[in-house]
Structures are given as structure tokens and as C-alpha cells.
XYZ file of C-alpha atoms in Angstrom:
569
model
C 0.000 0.000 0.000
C 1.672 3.028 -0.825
C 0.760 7.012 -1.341
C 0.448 7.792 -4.924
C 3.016 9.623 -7.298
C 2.075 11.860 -9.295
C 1.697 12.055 -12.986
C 0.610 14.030 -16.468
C -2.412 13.286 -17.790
C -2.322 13.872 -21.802
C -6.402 14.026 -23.231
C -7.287 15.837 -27.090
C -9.040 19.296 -26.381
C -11.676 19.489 -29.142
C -14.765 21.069 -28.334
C -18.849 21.702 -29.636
C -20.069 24.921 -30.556
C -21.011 26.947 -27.293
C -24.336 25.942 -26.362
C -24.992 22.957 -28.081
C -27.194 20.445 -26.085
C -26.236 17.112 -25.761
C -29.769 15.430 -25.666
C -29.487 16.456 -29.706
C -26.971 13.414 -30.520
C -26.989 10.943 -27.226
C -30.605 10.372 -26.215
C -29.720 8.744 -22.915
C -28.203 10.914 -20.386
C -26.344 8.530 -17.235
C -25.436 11.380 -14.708
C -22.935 9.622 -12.391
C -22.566 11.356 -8.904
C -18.976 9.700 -7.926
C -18.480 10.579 -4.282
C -16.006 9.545 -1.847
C -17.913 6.921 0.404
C -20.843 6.721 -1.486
C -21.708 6.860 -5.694
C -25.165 7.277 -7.437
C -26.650 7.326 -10.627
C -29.356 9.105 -12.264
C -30.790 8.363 -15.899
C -33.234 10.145 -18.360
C -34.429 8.974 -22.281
C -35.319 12.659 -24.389
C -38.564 11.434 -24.838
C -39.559 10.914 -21.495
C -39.505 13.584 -18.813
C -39.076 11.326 -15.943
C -35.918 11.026 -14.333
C -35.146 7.470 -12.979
C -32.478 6.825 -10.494
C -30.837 3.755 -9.862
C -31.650 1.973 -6.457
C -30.611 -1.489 -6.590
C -27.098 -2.677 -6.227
C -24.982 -5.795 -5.917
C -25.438 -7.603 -2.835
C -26.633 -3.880 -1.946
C -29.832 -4.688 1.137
C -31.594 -1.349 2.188
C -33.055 1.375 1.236
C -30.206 4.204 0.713
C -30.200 4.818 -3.464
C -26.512 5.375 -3.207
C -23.823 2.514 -3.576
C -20.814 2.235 -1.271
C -17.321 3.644 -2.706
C -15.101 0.878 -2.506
C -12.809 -1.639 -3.940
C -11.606 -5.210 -2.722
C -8.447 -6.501 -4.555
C -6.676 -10.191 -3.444
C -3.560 -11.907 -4.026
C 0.081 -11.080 -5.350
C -1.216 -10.001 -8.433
C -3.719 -7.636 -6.835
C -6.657 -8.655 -8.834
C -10.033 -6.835 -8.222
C -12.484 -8.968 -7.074
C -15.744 -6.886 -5.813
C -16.776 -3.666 -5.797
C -19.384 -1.641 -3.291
C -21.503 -3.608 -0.630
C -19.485 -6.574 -2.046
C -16.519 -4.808 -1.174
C -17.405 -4.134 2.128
C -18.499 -7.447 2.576
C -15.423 -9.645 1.790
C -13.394 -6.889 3.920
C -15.776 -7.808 7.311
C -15.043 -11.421 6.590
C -12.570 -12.932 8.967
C -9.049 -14.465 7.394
C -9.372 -12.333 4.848
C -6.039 -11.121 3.492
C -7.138 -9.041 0.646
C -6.832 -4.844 0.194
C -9.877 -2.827 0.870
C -9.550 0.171 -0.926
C -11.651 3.462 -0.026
C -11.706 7.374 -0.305
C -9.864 7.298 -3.110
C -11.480 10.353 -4.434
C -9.799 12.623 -2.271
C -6.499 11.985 -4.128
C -7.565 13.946 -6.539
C -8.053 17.093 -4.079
C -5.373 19.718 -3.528
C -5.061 19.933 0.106
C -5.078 16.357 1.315
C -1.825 16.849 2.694
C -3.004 17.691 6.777
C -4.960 14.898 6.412
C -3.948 12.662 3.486
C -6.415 9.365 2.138
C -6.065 5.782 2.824
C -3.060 4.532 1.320
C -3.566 2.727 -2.283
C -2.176 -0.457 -3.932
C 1.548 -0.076 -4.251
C 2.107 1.117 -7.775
C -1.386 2.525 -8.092
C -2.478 5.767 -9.635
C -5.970 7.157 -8.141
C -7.049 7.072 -11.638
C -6.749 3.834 -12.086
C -8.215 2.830 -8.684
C -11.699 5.692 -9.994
C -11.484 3.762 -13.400
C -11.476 0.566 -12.035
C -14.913 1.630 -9.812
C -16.192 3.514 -12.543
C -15.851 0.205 -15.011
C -18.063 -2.105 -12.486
C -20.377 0.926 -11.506
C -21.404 1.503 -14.762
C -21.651 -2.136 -15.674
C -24.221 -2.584 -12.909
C -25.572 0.602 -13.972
C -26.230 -0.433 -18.102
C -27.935 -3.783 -16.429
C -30.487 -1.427 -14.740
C -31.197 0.110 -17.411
C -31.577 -1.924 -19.905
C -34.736 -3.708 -17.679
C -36.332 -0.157 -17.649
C -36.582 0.691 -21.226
C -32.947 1.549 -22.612
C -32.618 -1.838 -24.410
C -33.873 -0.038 -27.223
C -30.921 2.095 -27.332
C -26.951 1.219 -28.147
C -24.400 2.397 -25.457
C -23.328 4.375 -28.664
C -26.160 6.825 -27.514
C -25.746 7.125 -24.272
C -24.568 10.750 -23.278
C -22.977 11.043 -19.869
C -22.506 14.112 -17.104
C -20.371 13.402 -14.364
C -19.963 15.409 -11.136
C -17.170 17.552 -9.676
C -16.254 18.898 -6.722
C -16.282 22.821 -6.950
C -13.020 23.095 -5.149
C -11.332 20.801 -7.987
C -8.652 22.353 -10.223
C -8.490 21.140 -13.788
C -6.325 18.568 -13.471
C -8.110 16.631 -10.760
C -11.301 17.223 -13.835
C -8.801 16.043 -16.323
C -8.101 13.241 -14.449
C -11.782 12.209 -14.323
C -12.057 12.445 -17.827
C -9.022 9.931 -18.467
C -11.017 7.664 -15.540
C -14.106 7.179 -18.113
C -12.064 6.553 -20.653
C -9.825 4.112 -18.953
C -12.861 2.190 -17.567
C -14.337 1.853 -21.442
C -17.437 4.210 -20.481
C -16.598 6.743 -22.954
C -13.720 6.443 -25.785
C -10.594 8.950 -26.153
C -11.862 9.516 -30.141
C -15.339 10.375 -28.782
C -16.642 14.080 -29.379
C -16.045 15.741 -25.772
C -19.113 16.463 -25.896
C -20.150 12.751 -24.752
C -19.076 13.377 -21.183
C -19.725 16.773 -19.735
C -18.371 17.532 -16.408
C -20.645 19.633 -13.763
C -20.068 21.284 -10.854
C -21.503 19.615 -7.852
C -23.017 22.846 -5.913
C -24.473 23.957 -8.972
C -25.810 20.634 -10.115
C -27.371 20.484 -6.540
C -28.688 24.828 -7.153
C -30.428 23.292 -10.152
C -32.013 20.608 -8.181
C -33.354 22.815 -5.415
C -34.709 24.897 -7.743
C -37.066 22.298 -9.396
C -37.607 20.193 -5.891
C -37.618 22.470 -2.988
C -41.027 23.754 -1.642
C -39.412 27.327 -0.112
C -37.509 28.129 -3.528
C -41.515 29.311 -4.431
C -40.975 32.301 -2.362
C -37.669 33.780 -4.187
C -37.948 36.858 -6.061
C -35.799 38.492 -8.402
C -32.349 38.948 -6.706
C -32.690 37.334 -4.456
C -29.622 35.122 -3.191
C -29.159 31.700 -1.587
C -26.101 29.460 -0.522
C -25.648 26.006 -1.556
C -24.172 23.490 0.907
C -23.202 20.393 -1.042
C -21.847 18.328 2.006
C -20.458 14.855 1.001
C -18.607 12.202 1.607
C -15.500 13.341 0.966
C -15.785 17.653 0.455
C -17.802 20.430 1.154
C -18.523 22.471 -1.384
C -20.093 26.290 -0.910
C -21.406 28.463 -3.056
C -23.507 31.993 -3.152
C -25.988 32.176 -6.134
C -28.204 35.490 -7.359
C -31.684 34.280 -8.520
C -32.544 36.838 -12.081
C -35.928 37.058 -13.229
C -36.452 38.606 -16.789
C -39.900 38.157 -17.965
C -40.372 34.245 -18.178
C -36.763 33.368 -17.745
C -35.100 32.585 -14.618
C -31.469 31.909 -14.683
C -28.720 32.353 -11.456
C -25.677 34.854 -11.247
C -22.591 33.289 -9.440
C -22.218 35.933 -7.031
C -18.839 34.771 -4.492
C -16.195 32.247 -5.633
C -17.174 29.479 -4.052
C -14.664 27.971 -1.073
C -14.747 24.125 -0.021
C -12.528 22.175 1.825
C -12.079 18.035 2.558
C -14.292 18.266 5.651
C -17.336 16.113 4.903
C -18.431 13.035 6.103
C -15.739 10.628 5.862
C -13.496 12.624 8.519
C -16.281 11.763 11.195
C -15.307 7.748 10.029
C -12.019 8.848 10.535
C -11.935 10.879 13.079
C -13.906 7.958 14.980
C -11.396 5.009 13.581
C -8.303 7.043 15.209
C -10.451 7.306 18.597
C -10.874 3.884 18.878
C -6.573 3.189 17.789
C -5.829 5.759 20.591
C -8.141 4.242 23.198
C -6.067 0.500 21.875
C -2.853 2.598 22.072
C -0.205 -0.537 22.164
C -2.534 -3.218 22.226
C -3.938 -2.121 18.354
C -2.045 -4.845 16.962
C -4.084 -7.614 18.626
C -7.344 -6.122 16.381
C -7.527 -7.650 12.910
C -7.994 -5.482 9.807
C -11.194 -7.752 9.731
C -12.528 -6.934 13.398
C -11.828 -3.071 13.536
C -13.503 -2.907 9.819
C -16.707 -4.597 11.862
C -16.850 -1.721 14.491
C -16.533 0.997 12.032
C -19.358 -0.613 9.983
C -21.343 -0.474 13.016
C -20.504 2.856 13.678
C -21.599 3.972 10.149
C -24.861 2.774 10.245
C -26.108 2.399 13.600
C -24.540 5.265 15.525
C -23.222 8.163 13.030
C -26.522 9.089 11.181
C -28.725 8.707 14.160
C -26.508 10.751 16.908
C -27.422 13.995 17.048
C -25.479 15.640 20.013
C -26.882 14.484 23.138
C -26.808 10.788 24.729
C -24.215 8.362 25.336
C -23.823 5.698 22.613
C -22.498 2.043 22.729
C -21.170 0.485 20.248
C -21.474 -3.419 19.538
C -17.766 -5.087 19.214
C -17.501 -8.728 17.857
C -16.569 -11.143 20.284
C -13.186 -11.689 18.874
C -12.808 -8.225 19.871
C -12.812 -9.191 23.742
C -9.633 -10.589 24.126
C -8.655 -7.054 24.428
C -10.629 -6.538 27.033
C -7.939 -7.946 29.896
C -5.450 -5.429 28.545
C -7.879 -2.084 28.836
C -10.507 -2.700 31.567
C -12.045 0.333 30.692
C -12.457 -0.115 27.064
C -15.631 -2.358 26.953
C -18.047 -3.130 29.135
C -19.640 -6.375 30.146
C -22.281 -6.168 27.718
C -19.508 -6.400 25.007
C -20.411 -2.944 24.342
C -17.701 0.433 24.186
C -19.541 3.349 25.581
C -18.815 6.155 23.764
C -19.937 9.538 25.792
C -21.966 12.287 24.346
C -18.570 14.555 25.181
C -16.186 12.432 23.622
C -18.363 12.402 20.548
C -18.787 15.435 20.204
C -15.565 16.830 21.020
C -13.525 14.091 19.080
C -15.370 12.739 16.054
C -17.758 15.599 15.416
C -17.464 19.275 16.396
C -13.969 19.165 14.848
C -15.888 18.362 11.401
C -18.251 20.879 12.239
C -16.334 23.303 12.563
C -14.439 23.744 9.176
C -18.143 23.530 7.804
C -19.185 26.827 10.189
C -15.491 28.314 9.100
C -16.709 27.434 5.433
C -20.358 28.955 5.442
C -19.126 32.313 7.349
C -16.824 32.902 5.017
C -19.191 32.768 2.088
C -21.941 34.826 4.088
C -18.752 37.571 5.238
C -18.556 38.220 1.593
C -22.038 39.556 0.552
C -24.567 41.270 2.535
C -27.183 38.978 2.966
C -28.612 35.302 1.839
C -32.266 34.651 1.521
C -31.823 30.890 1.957
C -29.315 28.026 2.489
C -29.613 24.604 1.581
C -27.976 22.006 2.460
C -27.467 18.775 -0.046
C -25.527 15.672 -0.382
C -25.444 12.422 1.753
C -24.035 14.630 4.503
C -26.353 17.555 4.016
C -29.114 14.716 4.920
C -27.646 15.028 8.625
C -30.095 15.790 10.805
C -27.132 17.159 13.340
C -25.197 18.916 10.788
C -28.698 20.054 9.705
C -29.313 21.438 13.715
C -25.429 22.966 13.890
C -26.083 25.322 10.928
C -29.522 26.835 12.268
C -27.968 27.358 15.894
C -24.968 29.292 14.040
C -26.994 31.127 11.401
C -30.554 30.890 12.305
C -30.072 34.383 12.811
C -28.359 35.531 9.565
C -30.503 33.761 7.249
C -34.482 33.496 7.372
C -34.477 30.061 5.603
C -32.431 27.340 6.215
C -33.413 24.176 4.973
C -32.586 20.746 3.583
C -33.189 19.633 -0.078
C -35.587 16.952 0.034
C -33.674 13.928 -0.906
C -30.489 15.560 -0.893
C -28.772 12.237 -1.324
C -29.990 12.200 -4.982
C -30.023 16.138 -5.496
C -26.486 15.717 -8.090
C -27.171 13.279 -9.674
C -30.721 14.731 -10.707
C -29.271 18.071 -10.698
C -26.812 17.045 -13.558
C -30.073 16.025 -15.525
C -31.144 19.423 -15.208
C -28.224 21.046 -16.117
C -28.119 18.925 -19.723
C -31.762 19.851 -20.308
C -30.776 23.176 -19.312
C -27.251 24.253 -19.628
C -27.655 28.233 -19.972
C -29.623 28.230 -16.039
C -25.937 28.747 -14.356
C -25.134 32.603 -16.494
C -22.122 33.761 -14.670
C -19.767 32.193 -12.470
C -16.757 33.548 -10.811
C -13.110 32.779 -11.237
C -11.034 30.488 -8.598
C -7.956 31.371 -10.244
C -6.141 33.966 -12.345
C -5.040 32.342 -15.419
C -2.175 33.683 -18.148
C -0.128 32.920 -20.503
C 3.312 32.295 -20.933
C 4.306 35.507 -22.878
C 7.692 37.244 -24.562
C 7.272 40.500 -24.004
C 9.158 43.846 -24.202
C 12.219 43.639 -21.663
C 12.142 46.434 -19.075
C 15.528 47.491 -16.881
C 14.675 47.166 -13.177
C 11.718 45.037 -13.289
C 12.412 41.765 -15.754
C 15.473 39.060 -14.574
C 18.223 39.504 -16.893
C 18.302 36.351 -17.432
C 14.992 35.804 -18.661
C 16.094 38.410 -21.869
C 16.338 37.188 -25.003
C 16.508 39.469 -28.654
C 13.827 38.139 -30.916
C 14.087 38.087 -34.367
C 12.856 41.552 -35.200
C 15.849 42.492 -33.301
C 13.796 43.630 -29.755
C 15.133 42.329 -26.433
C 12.128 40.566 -24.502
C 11.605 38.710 -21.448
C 10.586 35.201 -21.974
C 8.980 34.728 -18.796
C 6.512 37.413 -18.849
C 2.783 36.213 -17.076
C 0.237 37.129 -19.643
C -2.917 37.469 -17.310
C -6.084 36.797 -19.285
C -9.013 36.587 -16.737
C -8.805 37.406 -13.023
C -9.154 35.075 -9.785
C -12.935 36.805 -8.030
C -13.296 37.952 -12.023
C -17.138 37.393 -12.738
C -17.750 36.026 -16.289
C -19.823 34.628 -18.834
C -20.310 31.067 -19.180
C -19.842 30.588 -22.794
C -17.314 33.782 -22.766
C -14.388 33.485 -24.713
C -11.202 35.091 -24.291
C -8.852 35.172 -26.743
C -5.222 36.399 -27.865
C -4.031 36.537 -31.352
C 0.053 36.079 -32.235
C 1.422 35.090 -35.474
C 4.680 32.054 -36.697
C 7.154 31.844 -39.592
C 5.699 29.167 -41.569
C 5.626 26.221 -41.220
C 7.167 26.498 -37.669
C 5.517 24.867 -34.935
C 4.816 26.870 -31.692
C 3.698 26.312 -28.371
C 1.003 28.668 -25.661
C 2.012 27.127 -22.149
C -1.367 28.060 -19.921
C -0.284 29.409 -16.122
C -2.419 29.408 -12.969
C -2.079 31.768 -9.888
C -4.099 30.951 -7.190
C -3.168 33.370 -4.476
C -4.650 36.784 -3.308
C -1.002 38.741 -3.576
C -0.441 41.627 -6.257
C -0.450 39.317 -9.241
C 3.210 38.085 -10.181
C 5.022 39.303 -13.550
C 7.037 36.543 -13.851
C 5.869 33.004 -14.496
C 8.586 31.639 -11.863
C 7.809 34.143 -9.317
C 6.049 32.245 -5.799
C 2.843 30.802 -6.441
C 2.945 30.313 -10.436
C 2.551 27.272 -11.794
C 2.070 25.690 -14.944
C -1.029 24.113 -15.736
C -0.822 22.999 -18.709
C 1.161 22.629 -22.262
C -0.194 23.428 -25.579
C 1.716 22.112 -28.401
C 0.755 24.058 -31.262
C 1.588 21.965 -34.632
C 1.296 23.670 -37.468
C -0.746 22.880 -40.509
C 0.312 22.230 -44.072
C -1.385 25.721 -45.562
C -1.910 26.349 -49.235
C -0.540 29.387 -50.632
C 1.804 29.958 -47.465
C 5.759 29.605 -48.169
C 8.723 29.676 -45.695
C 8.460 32.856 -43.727
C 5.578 34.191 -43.801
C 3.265 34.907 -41.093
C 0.303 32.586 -39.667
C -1.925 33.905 -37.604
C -3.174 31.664 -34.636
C -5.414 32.661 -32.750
C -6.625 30.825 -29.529
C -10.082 30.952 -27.439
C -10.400 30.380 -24.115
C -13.515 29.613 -22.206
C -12.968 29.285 -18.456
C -16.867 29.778 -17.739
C -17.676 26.239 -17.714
C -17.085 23.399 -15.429
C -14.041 22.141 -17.452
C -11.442 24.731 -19.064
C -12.003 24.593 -23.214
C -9.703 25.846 -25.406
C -10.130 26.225 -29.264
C -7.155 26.988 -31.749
C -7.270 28.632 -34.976
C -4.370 28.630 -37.424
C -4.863 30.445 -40.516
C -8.741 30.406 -39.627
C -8.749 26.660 -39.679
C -9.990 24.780 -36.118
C -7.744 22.326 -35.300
C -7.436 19.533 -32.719
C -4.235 18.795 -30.512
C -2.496 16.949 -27.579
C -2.572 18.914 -23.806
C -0.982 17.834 -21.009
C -1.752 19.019 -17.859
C 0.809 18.882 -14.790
C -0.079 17.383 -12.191
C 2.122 18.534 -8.729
């Protein structure tokens, strides 16, 4: 078991016309809500308006529409064996020797570092761990379908969305993208348009506006906060509700913060209790056994406990030879007593609380919010639910929870295919540039960054190009662009730089805090008429407004289609 490297992540960046609805060539949309403990799925056929959602699992018993997040691999080779409640299953076996693998989303976060995932399989990339989930969840998904109705349709037409965490850069979306492919759900010559990625907050904005009874009463600028609390993050976000006649669309109004602070650091938080309370004697608890408390910890203490009263939690009876080594540890009953202050203090408040640290600083930033709602499998909480309205109650008249939240992205994703335009504006994360030779100035460029072009100027090469702003509001389908020419037939290259802090922005591309995000190989075209030497113009659009950077590339007028890798730190 190891902690991943890291690696670059090449994918083709060809895009459809702004605005172009899917639903026009794939008739099936599959909206797959991949979360960190728990995945769903969603469905709809265009000529149907019912959206279905997939409820029945593999050795899945229970009513919760949401499959568990996990992988179970055995032997030297490492070969994957099950998948989800099957996972789980072989894991709470005894003798088992096998590799449970979980949380293997949050490798793709930034900031895992204070906290970092389960370990993987030694040699394993988290993509390959997502595409290997990704292949059996959507095999189990197609057989679902296809006794509802799809059987009348090829996988050919089957258009998929697939949500993201807000507080994803684009190589963690990249890296979803080359998951699909890798599992055989989508190919690498498909149109992009096949799989379209979607924010999770405003997937779940898009549900709450179709599903929730109190979103009746919002008028025309009007604003509300999303809380998308999962598995794995916790995603915030501040929309502006416009009304214009008959259409109702919503303004990003903050850029939206997150952090990894959902429900999966109360498992965790509760898994390192119990190794503390062991302390030396851990080692006499099998994989197996400790894999049996936490299960009963997830579903028979953690979504019922809701502040007050002392729990006890049921320990198998291989469990008690521990017993004689810490008296106090469990009781007679075969029971650990867990107290309403150790709870609190040690599993949950310290979850809590970077949730409260996450919604102030959205609210800080505008001057008031008509609503909140809270969404995802750990929006459902009834105590997370009661923490916010003791904190806010006062701040914001309506607080409430998204009926069903544990479905709200996955539906939500449906909406957002059937309606992309709803989201108009979002605002920047980042301040984005380009890699830029421009004219050298004394005092302020590195000497050695200078080079003479030649036209005979002296430039710095390292120049930071900003084209849109971090807090920058925008257009969805805007497009910003910047126009350069070549000597033909010489091939060029636009390297595409991200600056994420709140500093003066940097001139330099190596000044603190730049970093590359990505290369763009520009090869140029065999061009009629054009001889060696002359000028091509290229001209290159960028359109950070959606949920997934797109880039088009002109040379001499003609679209073209090429190779980006994006760097992965």
C-alpha cells in the first residue's frame, strides 16, 4: 500500500459549438454522482420527462439509493475482485487477506496533505483505482437500465454528465475524464461532448430549484447558498436568482470555497479514537474486526446521533480478548460506551467546525442570503442540519434541507443537460495567463529571462500574460482570446499558467505561487498558398466559464485539434 506519485495526464481538447445540447446526438443521459464513500446514478431517455435513479445494487440490502465507494483486490497479483456492498463485505469477513480500498477520491483534491487518504495499492495511480470503480459501476448501472426501457438504445447513444467537486482544479477534472475513458465508459476519439463535467453545488442549485417547496418564495435577486456536504468535500457556493420576464437563470455571485471536511473525517476521526483508546494493544485487532466496528458505527450510531446521549457500540466477540489489557475499554455487555462529550468533542465538532469556518466565510462576503440549503449524503444530517440553524438561524431566514439531498447531483446534472444556460455567470477560482515574450524592461524583468527576438527587440521570456482574473465574474460561454502570429511552417507552443493566491499578481511566471497548468503544443498545418516565412496567424479561445477549461485553436482560420498535457504537482 503506498501514497500515490504523481503524474501528467495527456487528453485531445476538441470542443462543440457553445451551447450545443447534448440530448441532440446521445438520447440517454447517465449522470454519475462519484463521491467519496458513497456513488449514485441518475438516468433520463429525451422522450420521457421522468428522471429514474438507480436503487438497486450488488449484494446492496436497504433502502439508501446510493452505492458504497469501494474496492476489494486479493492476491500477489492484486486482482479486483468486488466492488461496493461486495466490497465491504469480503473486507468484514474474517481471514481475509485481501486490500480494501476506499476514499480514493480525495487523491484527486489539492489539500489532502493535513490529512492525506487511505493509502492505495503499491504502484497505483488514483485514476486507475476511480477507473477501475467507474468500469463495475457503470456495468451494474447499463444492467439497470436496460430492464427499464434503454434496451432499445446502443451504449453508442448514451450521453454522460459526471460530477465535480467545486473546489477541484483542472487537473483533478482532467483526471476524471481519463477515468471514463480508462474504464471503457466513454472512448478517447469520442466528441467531448459525450461526457460533460458539472459542478456539484451547482448541479445540486439546479435541483433545489425544481424540488424544494421554499424556492416558491424567491424573487428576483434574491440570493441563496448552496451546501453540497459529502462524503469526501464540502462544497459552498452563493448564487443570485434573475428574473427577466419568463426566464429565470442564477448569477454566481462569491467564488465558491470548499474544503475536505465532509463526512468521511467523522469515520475517521472515529477510527483514530478507537486506535488511541487500543494505544499498544492495536495490533491484537484484525484489519477484519476493527472494519466490523466501524461498519457499526456507520450505520447504527453516526446518522442517528445527534449531540446528546451516550452511545455504545457493539464489538464482535473476537474483539474481547482485548478486554484484559484495557478494563475500561468495553463493558460487560460487550459494548464500548462512547460519551456524548467524547463524541462530540472528538469525532464531530472538529468536522463541524471547518463547515461553520466554510459557510461564514461565504456569508462575510455579501450582505445577505435569503436561503441556504444544504445537499448531499451529509447535508441529509439531521445534526449537521441542527449545527447550521444554531450558528446562522439568525443571519438567514431560511435554512433548509433539499428533500432527498442524497440524490439532489445526480438529478441536478439532468437538469443542467436539459438546461445548460440556467448557471449565467460564475466567478473565477484562479487567475489564469499565458506564458508571454514581451518587451524587456531594466529594473523590473530578470536579466536572465532576456532574449533578442528576431525583429531584433530584447524581450523577457517569462513574462505572465494574465487573461481573466481570480474573483473575475464572467460569462459562461465567454471566450477570451489572444491573437500572435509564426514563420511558416514552424511549430509553436502557448504554455497556460495558474495563480491561485490573493497577492499583487506576479510578472514573472517563476515568481512564488505560479505554476504551470498545462502545455499546448501548437503543430502547425500544411497551408496552401503559405511559403517559408511568412506569417500565420493563430489565434486561440479560451472559455474558463464552464465546469471544465475549453480551449479552441485557430491557425490560418482553420480549427484544429491537438495533444494537452496538464501537470499534475
Amino acid at each position: 500500500m503506498h501514497s500515490p506519485s504523481t503524474s501528467h495526464l495527456q487528453r485531445r481538447l476538441t470542443y462543440r459549438e457553445a451551447g450545443e445540447p447534448i440530448a441532440r446526438k446521445y438520447p440517454v443521459t447517465v449522470a454519475i454522482d462519484f463521491g467519496t464513500t458513497y456513488s449514485g446514478c441518475s438516468y433520463k431517455f429525451e422522450d420521457d420527462d421522468e428522471i429514474y435513479d438507480v436503487v438497486k445494487w450488488p449484494k446492496h440490502f436497504g433502502f439508501y439509493a446510493k452505492v458504497p465507494s469501494l474496492l476489494y483486490y486479493k492476491g500477489r497479483a492484486k486482482r479486483l475482485v468486488d466492488w461496493g456492498d461486495g466490497a465491504r463485505r469480503l473486507a468484514l469477513q474474517p481471514g481475509q487477506e485481501g486490500y480494501l480500498i476506499r476514499q480514493f477520491k480525495l487523491w484527486l483534491a489539492k489539500d489532502t496533505t493535513s490529512s492525506p487518504p487511505p493509502s492505495l495499492l503499491d504502484g497505483q495511480e488514483p485514476v486507475d483505482a476511480i477507473a477501475d470503480y467507474l468500469r463495475l459501476f457503470h456495468e451494474s448501472v447499463v444492467e439497470q437500465m436496460m430492464r427499464t426501457g434503454a434496451g432499445r438504445y446502443s451504449l453508442d447513444q448514451f450521453g454522460y454528465c459526471l460530477t465535480v467537486p467545486a473546489i477541484w482544479d483542472d487537473t483533478a477534472k482532467a483526471a476524471m475524464r481519463e477515468a471514463m475513458i480508462q474504464a471503457d465508459i466513454i472512448r478517447a476519439d469520442d466528441p467531448p461532448e459525450r461526457l460533460v463535467l458539472v459542478g456539484e453545488p451547482e448541479a445540486a442549485a439546479m435541483y433545489c430549484e425544481k424540488q424544494c417547496e421554499s424556492w416558491n418564495n424567491m424573487k428576483d435577486q434574491d440570493t441563496f447558498m448552496i451546501v453540497d456536504a459529502g462524503g469526501g468535500t464540502v462544497d459552498i457556493i452563493i448564487y443570485q436568482l434573475e428574473i427577466s420576464g419568463e426566464t429565470r437563470s442564477l448569477k454566481e455571485i462569491t467564488r465558491g470555497c470548499g474544503g475536505t471536511c465532509g463526512s468521511a473525517y467523522i469515520d475517521n476521526n472515529m477510527r483514530q479514537w478507537l486506535l488511541n483508546r487500543l494505544g499498544d494493544h492495536a495490533e491484537l485487532v484484525s484489519t477484519c474486526t476493527l472494519e466490523n466496528v466501524m461498519e457499526t458505527f456507520t450505520e447504527k450510531i453516526k446518522p442517528y446521533f445527534c449531540g446528546e446521549g451516550d452511545q455504545y457500540l457493539t464489538v464482535p466477540a473476537v474483539m474481547l480478548q482485548v478486554r484484559e489489557h484495557i478494563d475500561d475499554l468495553i463493558d460487560d455487555d460487550g459494548n464500548i460506551r462512547l460519551s456524548t462529550e467524547e463524541l462530540n468533542e472528538k469525532v464531530y465538532i472538529p468536522v463541524f467546525d471547518q463547515v461553520m469556518a466554510l459557510i461564514k466565510e461565504q456569508l462575510d462576503q455579501v450582505p445577505k442570503v435569503n436561503a441556504l440549503y444544504l445537499v448531499g449524503g451529509f447535508g441529509c444530517s439531521e445534526y449537521l442540519y441542527t449545527a447550521v440553524k444554531e450558528n446562522f438561524d439568525s443571519r438567514i431566514p431560511t435554512i433548509a434541507m433539499a428533500p432527498r439531498g442524497d440524490v439532489a447531483v445526480a438529478r441536478g446534472a439532468i437538469y443542467h443537460i436539459s438546461q445548460p444556460s440556467f448557471i449565467a455567470t460564475r466567478v473565477l477560482r484562479n487567475t489564469y495567463g499565458l506564458m508571454t515574450r514581451m518587451a524587456f524592461q531594466e529594473g523590473l524583468d530578470p536579466e536572465e529571462s532576456a532574449i533578442v527576438t528576431s525583429d531584433g527587440v530584447k524581450r523577457c521570456a517569462t513574462r505572465f500574460d494574465v487573461m481573466a482574473f481570480k474573483g473575475q465574474s464572467i460569462q459562461v460561454n465567454q471566450k477570451i482570446s489572444r491573437h500572435f502570429w509564426v514563420k511558416y511552417p514552424r511549430h509553436t507552443e502557448a504554455d497556460l499558467y495558474v495563480y491561485d493566491g490573493d497577492a499583487p499578481i506576479p510578472r514573472q511566471i517563476t515568481d512564488p505561487g505560479v505554476r504551470k497548468m498545462a502545455d499546448f503544443p501548437i503543430r502547425m498545418l500544411p497551408l496552401d498558398g503559405y511559403t517559408q516565412g511568412d506569417p500565420v496567424d493563430i489565434r486561440i479561445d479560451f472559455m474558463f466559464g464552464l465546469s471544465e477549461l475549453k480551449i479552441h485553436v485557430f491557425i490560418a482560420g482553420r480549427q484544429v485539434e491537438f495533444v494537452t498535457t496538464f501537470e499534475n504537482e
